[in-house]
Short mmCIF file of C-alpha atoms in Angstrom, two decimals:
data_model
loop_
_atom_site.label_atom_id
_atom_site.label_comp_id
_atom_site.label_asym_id
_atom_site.label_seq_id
_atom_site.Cartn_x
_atom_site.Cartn_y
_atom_site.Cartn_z
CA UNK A 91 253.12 233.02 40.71
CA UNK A 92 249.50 231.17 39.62
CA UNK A 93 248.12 228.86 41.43
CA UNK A 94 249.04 225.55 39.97
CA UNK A 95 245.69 222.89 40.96
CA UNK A 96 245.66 220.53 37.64
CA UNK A 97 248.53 218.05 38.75
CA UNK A 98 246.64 215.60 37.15
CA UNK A 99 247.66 217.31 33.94
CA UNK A 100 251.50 217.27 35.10
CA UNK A 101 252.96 218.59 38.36
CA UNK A 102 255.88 220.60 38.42
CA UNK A 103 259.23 218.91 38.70
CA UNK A 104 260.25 218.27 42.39
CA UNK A 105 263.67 219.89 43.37
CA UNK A 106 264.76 216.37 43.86
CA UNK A 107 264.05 215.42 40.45
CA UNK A 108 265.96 219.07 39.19
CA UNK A 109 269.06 218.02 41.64
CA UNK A 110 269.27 214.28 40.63
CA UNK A 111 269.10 215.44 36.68
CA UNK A 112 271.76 217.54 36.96
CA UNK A 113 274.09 215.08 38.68
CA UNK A 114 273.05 212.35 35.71
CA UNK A 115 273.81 215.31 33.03
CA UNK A 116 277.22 216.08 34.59
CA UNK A 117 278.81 212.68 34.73
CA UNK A 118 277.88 211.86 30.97
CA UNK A 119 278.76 209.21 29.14
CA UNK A 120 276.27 206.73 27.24
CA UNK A 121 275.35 203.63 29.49
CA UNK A 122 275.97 201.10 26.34
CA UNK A 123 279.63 202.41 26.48
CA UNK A 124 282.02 200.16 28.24
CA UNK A 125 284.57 202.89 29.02
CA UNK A 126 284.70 204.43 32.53
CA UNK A 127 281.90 207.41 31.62
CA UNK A 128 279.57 204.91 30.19
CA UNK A 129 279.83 202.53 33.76
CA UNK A 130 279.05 205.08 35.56
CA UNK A 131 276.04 206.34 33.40
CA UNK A 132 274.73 202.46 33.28
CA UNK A 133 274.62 201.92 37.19
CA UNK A 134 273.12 205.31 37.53
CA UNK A 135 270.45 203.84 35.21
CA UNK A 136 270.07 200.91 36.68
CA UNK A 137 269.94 202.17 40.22
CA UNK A 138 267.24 204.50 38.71
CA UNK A 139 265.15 201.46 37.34
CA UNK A 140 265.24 199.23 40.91
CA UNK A 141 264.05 202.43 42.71
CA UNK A 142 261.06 202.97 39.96
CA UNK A 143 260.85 198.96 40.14
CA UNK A 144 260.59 199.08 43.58
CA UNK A 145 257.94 201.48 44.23
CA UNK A 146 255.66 199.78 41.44
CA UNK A 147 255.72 196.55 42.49
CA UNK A 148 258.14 194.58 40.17
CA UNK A 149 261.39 193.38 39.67
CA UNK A 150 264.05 195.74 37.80
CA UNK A 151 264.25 193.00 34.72
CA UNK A 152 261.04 193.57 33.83
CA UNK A 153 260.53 197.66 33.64
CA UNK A 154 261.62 199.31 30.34
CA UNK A 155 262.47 203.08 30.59
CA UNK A 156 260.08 204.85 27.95
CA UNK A 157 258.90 208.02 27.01
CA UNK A 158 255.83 208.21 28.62
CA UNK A 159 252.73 206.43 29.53
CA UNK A 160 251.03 206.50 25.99
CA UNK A 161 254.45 205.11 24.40
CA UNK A 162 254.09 202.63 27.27
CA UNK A 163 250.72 201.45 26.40
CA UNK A 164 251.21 201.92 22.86
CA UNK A 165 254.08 199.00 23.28
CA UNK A 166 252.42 196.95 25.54
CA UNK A 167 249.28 196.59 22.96
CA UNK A 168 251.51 196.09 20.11
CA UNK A 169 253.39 193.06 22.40
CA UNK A 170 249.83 192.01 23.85
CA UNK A 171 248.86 191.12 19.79
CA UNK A 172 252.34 189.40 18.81
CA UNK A 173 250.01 186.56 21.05
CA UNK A 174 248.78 185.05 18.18
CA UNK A 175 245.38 183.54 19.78
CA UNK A 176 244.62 187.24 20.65
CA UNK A 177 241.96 188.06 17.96
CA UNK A 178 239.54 191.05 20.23
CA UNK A 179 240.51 193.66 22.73
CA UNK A 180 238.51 194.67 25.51
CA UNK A 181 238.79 198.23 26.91
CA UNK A 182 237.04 200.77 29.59
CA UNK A 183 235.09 203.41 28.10
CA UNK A 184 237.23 205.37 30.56
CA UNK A 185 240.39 204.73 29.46
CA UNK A 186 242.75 207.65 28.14
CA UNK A 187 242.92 207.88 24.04
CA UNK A 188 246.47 206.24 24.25
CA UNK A 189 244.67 202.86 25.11
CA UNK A 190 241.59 203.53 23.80
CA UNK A 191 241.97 204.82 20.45
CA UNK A 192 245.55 202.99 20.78
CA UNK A 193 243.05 199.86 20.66
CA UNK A 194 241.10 200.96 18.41
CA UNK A 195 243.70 201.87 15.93
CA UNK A 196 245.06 198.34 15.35
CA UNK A 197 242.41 197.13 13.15
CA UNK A 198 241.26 194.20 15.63
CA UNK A 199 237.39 193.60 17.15
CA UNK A 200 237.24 196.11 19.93
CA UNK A 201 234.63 195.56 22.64
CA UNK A 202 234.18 198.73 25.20
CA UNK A 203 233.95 197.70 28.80
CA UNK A 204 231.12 200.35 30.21
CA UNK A 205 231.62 202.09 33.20
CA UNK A 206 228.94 202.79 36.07
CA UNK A 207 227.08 206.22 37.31
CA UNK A 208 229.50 205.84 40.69
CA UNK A 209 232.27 206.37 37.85
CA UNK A 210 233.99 202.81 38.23
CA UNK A 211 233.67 200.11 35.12
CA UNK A 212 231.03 197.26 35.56
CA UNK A 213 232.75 194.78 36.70
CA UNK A 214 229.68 192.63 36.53
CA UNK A 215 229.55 193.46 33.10
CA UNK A 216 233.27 192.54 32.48
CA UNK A 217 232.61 189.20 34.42
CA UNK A 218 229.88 188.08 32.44
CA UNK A 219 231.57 188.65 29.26
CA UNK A 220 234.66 186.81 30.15
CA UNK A 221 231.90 183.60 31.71
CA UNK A 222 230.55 183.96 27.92
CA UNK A 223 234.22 184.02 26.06
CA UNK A 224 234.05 181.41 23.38
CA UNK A 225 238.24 180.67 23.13
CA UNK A 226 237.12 179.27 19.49
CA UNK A 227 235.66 182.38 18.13
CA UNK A 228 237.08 184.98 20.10
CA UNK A 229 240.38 183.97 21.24
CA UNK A 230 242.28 185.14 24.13
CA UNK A 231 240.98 187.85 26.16
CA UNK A 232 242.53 190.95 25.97
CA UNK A 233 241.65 193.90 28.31
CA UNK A 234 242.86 197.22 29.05
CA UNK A 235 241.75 199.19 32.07
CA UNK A 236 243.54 202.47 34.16
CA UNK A 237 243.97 201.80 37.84
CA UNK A 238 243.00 205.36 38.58
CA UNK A 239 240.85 207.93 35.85
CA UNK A 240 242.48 210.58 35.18
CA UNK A 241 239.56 212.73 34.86
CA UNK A 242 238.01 211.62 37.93
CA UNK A 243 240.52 210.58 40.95
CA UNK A 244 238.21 207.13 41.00
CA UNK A 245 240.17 203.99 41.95
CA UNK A 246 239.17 201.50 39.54
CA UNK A 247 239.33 197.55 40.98
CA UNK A 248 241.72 196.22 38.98
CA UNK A 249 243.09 194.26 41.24
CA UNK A 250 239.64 192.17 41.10
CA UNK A 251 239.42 192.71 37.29
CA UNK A 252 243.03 191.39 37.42
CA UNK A 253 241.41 187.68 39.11
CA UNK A 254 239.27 187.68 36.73
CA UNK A 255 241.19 187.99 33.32
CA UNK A 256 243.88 185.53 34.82
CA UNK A 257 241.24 182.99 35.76
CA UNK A 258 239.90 183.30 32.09
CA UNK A 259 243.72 182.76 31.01
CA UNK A 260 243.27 186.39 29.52
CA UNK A 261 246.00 189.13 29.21
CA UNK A 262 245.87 192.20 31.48
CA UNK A 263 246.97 196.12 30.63
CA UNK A 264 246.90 198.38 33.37
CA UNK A 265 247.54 202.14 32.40
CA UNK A 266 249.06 202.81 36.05
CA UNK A 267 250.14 206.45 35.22
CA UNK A 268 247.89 207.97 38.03
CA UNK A 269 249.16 205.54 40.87
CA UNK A 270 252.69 206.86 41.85
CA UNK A 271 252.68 208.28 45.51
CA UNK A 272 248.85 208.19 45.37
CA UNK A 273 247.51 204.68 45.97
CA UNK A 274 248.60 201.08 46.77
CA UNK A 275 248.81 199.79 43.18
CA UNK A 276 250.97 196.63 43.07
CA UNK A 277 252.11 195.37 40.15
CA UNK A 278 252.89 191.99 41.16
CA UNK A 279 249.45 191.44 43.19
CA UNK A 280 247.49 193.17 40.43
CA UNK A 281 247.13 190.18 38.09
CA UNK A 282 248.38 192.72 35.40
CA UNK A 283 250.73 191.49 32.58
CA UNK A 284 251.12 195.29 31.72
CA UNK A 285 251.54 198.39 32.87
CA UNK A 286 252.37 201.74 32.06
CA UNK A 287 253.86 204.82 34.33
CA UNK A 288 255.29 208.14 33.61
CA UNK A 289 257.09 210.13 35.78
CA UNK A 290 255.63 213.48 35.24
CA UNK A 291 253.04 212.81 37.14
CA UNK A 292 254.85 212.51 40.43
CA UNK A 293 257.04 215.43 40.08
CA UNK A 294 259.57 214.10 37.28
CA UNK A 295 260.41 215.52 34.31
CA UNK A 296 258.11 215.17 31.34
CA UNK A 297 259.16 212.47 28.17
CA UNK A 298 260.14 209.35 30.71
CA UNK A 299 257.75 206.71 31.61
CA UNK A 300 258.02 203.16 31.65
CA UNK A 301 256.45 199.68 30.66
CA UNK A 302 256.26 197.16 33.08
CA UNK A 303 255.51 193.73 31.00
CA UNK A 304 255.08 190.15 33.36
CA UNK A 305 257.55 187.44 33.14
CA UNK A 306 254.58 185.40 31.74
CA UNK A 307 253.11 187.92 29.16
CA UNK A 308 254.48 187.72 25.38
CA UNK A 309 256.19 190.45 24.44
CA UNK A 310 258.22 189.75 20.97
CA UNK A 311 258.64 193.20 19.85
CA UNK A 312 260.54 193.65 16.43
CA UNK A 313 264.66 194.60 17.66
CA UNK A 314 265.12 197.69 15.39
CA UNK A 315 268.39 200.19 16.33
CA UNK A 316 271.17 199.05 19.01
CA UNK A 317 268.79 196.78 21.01
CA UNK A 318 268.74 198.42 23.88
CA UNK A 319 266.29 198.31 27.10
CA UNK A 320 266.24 194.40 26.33
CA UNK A 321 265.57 194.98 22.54
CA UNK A 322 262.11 196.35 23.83
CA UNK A 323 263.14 199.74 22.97
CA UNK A 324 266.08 200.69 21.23
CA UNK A 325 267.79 204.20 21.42
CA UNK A 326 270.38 205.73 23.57
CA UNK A 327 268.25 205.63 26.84
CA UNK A 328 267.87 208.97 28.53
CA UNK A 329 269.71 208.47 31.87
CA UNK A 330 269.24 212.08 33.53
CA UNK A 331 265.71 211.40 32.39
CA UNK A 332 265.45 208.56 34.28
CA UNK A 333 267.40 209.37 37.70
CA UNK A 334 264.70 212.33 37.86
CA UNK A 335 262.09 209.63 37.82
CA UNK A 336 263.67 207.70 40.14
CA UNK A 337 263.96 210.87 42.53
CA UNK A 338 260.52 211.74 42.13
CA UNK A 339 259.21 208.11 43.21
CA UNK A 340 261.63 208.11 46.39
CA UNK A 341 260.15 211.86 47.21
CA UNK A 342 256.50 210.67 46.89
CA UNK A 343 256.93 207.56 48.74
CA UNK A 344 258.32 209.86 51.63
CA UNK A 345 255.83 212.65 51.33
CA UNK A 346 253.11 209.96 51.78
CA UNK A 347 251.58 211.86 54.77
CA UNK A 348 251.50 214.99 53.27
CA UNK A 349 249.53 213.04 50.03
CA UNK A 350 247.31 211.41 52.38
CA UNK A 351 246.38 214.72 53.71
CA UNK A 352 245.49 216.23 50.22
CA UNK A 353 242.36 214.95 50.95
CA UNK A 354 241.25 217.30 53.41
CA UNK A 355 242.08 220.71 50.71
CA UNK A 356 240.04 218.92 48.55
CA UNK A 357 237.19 218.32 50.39
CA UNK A 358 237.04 221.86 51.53
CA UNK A 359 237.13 223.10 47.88
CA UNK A 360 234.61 220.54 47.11
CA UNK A 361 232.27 221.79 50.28
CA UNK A 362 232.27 225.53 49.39
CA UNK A 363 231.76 224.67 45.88
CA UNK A 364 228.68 222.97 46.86
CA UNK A 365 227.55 225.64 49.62
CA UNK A 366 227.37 228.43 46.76
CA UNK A 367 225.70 225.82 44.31
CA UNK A 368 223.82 223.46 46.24
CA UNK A 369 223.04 221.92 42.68
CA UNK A 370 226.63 220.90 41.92
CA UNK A 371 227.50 217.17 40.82
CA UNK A 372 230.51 215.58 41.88
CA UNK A 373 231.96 213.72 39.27
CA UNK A 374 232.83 210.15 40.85
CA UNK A 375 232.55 211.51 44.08
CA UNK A 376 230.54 208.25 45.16
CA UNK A 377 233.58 205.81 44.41
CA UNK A 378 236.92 205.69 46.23
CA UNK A 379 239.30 208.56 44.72
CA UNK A 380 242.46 209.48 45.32
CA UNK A 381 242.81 212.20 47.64
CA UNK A 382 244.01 214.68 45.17
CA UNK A 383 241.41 214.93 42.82
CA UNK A 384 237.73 217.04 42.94
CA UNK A 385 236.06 217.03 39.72
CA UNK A 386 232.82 219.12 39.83
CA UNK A 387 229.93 220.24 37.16
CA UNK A 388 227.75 223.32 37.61
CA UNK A 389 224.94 222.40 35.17
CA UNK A 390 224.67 225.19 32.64
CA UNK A 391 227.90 226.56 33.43
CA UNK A 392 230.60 225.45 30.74
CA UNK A 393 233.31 223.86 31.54
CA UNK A 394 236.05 225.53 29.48
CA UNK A 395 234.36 228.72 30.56
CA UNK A 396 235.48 228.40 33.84
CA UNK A 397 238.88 227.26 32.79
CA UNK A 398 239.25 230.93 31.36
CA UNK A 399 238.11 232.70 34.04
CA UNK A 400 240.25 231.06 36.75
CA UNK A 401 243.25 231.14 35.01
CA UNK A 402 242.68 235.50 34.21
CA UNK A 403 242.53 235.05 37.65
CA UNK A 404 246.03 233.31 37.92
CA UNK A 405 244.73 229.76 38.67
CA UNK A 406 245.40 227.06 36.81
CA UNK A 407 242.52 223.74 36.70
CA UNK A 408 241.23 221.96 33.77
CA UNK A 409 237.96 220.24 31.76
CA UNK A 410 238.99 217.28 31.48
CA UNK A 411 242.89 215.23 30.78
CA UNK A 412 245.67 217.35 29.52
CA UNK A 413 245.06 215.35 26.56
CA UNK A 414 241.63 216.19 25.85
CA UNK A 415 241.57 219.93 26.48
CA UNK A 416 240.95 222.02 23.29
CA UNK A 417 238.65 219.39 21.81
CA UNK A 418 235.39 220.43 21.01
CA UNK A 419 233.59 217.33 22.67
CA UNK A 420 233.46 216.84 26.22
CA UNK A 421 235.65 214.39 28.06
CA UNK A 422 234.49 210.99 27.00
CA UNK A 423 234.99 209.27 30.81
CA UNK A 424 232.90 211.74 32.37
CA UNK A 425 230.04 211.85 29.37
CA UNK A 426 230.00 208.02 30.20
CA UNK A 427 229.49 208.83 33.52
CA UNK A 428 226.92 211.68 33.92
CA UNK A 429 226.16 212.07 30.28
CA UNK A 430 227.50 214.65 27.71
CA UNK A 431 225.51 218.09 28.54
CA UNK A 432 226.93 217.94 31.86
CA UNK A 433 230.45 216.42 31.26
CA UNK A 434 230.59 219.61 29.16
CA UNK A 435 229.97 221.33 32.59
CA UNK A 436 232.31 219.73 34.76
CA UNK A 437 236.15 220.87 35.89
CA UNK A 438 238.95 219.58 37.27
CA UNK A 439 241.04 220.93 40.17
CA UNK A 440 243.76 217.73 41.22
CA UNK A 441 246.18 219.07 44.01
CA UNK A 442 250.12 217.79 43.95
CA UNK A 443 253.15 218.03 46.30
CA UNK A 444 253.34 221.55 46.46
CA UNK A 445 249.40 222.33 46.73
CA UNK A 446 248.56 224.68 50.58
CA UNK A 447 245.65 225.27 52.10
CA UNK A 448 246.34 228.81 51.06
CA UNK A 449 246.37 227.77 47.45
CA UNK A 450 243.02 226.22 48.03
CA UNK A 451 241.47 229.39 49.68
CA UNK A 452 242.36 231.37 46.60
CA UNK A 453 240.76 229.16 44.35
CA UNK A 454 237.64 228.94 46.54
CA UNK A 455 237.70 233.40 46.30
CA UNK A 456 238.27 233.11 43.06
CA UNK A 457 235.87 230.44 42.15
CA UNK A 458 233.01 231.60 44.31
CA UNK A 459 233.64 235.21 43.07
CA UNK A 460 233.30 234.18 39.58
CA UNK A 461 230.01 231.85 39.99
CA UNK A 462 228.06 235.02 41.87
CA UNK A 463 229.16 236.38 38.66
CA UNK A 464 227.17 234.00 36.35
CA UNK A 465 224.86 232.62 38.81
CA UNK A 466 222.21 234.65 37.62
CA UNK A 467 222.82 233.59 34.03
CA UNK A 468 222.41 230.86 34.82
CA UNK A 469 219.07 230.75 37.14
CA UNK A 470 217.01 232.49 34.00
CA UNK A 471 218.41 229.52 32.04
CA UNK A 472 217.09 226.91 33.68
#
C-alpha cells in the first residue's frame, strides 16, 4: 500500500463514514416521500445535518447539504449578489479558484485582498480599505476569505476579518473546507454570513459538502426543480452521502488528540527536510498552521519533480491544491507568498487520520534518498 501524505487533497474515507453509508443505502427511500421508507430516509438526513451543524457552529436550519465546497461557494456568491447594493467583491489572493475565479467570473469589480510573506492576508490592508469604502460608489462590501489555505496549513484571522466586515455592515464568505477536526472555526462567532464545507476532507466521501448561509445574509436563490434543501438547492438530496459526512465529523471531533498530535510527524518531516537542505523555505511556516500540514521548497528543485519521484517510490504528496496540480503555473497562494520561481519549488505533504510515525519515516528515506540524488544538480546550478 503507498503512503498516502496529501490529505489536504482528500483523505481516504473513514470506516465510519463506509459503515454509516451503507446503513443510509440499505434503508432507501427518498426523504421528500411521505411513505414509511421516505420518514425514515428524512430523519436520517436530518440527524445527519444537526451533527454537521453542530460541529460547525450553526443551527441545522441554516446548513444546506451540497456537493462540495466549490458548489458551496459558488452558491453563496451567487446569493451574496441577489443583495442589490452589492456592486464589488473583495477576495484573498489566497483563496482557492472556486472563490476566486468564482468571483471573478461574475462580471462585477473585483478587488484582491493581498496576503503577507508570513502567508496570512493583510489585514491592515483589508482594514484600511473597508475605513476608505465609499457606500455611494462602491456599495456594500463583499469579501471572501478561507479560514485555513489549503496550500499552506496557515490559519487565516477571520474571525477578526469577520469584526471588521460586520462593523462596515459588509457581507462575509468564509471557504471553511479546511477546518473540520482541525481548528476551532465557529461559525456563529466568526462574523461570517457564509460558509462552505465538504466532507471529503475529514474522511467522508467525496461529492457532499455544505453551505452554511446566516439568518441575516440574503440569500434569494432562483427555486428551480422540487424545491428541496429550502429551495436553496433542489434535487433528490443524497442521504447516504450525507450520513457519511455526518460520521466523519463525529470521528474527527473524537480523534481530536490524535489530530492535535499530527503536529509532532510533521515537524519531524519538516526538521530532516531542513537538516539535509539547510537552505529549505517553509512555506507559511511563520504563521499559525494546522498541525497537519508542512509545505516546503528546495530552491532549484521543481516541485512536480519531486511529486514523481516520491510517488515511483509509493508515496503520495503534492505541489500545490488537488485543484491546481497539472497546471503549468505554480500555485498562485504560495507565488503570492514567496514569489513564483520558488512556489514552483515548493511541495506539499498534509498528514490525516490514518497518517504513523512510520509513514513519516518512509517519506523522510525516501525523500532524503532522492535529494542526495539531485543535490549535486543542484549545487552547480546555483
Amino acid at each position: 500500500m503507498p503512503v498516502y501524505l496529501d490529505h489536504n487533497a482528500t483523505s481516504p474515507i473513514r470506516p465510519e463514514a463506509r459503515d454509516a453509508m451503507l446503513k443510509a443505502m440499505a434503508v432507501g427511500g427518498n426523504p421528500s416521500s411521505v411513505h414509511g421508507a421516505g420518514r425514515c430516509a428524512r430523519t436520517l438526513l436530518e440527524n445527519a445535518r444537526a451533527t454537521v451543524a453542530r460541529a460547525i457552529g450553526t443551527r441545522s436550519q441554516d446548513l444546506t447539504f451540497t456537493s462540495g465546497g466549490t458548489e458551496s461557494n459558488n452558491l453563496a456568491i451567487a446569493a451574496a449578489l441577489t443583495c442589490p447594493d452589492v456592486k464589488k467583491i473583495l477576495v484573498s489572493v489566497l483563496e482557492h479558484d472556486a472563490a476566486y475565479m468564482g468571483a471573478h467570473a461574475t462580471g462585477y469589480t473585483v478587488e484582491v485582498v493581498p496576503a503577507l510573506p508570513s502567508g496570512q492576508i493583510d489585514l491592515h490592508w483589508l482594514e484600511s480599505r473597508l475605513a476608505n469604502w465609499d457606500r455611494a460608489v462602491d456599495g456594500r462590501p463583499f469579501v471572501c476569505l478561507q479560514a485555513v489555505t489549503s496550500e499552506t496549513g496557515v490559519i487565516q484571522p477571520v474571525d477578526e476579518a469577520g469584526a471588521m466586515i460586520r462593523a462596515a455592515d459588509g457581507l462575509l464568505l468564509v471557504d471553511a473546507v479546511q477546518t473540520l477536526g482541525k481548528t476551532g472555526f465557529h461559525f456563529g462567532r466568526s462574523g461570517a454570513h457564509y460558509a462552505s464545507i465538504s466532507a471529503h476532507k475529514v474522511g467522508g466521501p467525496q461529492g457532499v459538502g455544505a453551505l452554511i448561509v446566516s439568518c441575516d445574509a440574503p440569500c434569494d436563490l432562483p427555486r428551480r426543480g422540487g424545491g428541496q434543501e429550502k429551495g436553496r438547492r433542489s434535487g433528490t438530496e443524497n442521504v447516504p452521502g450525507a450520513c457519511g459526512f455526518a460520521a466523519a465529523v463525529e470521528a474527527a471531533v473524537r480523534d481530536q488528540e490524535h489530530y492535535t498530535g499530527l503536529a509532532a510527524l510533521r515537524d519531524k518531516a519538516e526538521t530532516a527536510i531542513r537538516a539535509a537542505a539547510p537552505h529549505a523555505v517553509v512555506i507559511g511556516g511563520d504563521a499559525p498552521r494546522t498541525p497537519n500540514c508542512l509545505a516546503i521548497a528546495i530552491p532549484g528543485w521543481d516541485g512536480g519533480m519531486q511529486v514523481i519521484a516520491l510517488d515511483l517510490a509509493g508515496i503520495c504528496i503534492s505541489a500545490g491544491s488537488a485543484c491546481s496540480s497539472g497546471k503549468s503555473t505554480a500555485p498562485r497562494p504560495w507565488t503570492a507568498i514567496v514569489g513564483e520561481d520558488l512556489a514552483r519549488c515548493g511541495i506539499r505533504v498534509s498528514l490525516g487520520w490514518n497518517t504513523t510515525e512510520a509513514d513519516i519515516d518512509t517519506f523522510i528515506a525516501a525523500w532524503t534518498r532522492e535529494y542526495a540524488r539531485v543535490a549535486p544538480r543542484l549545487k552547480e546550478i546555483a
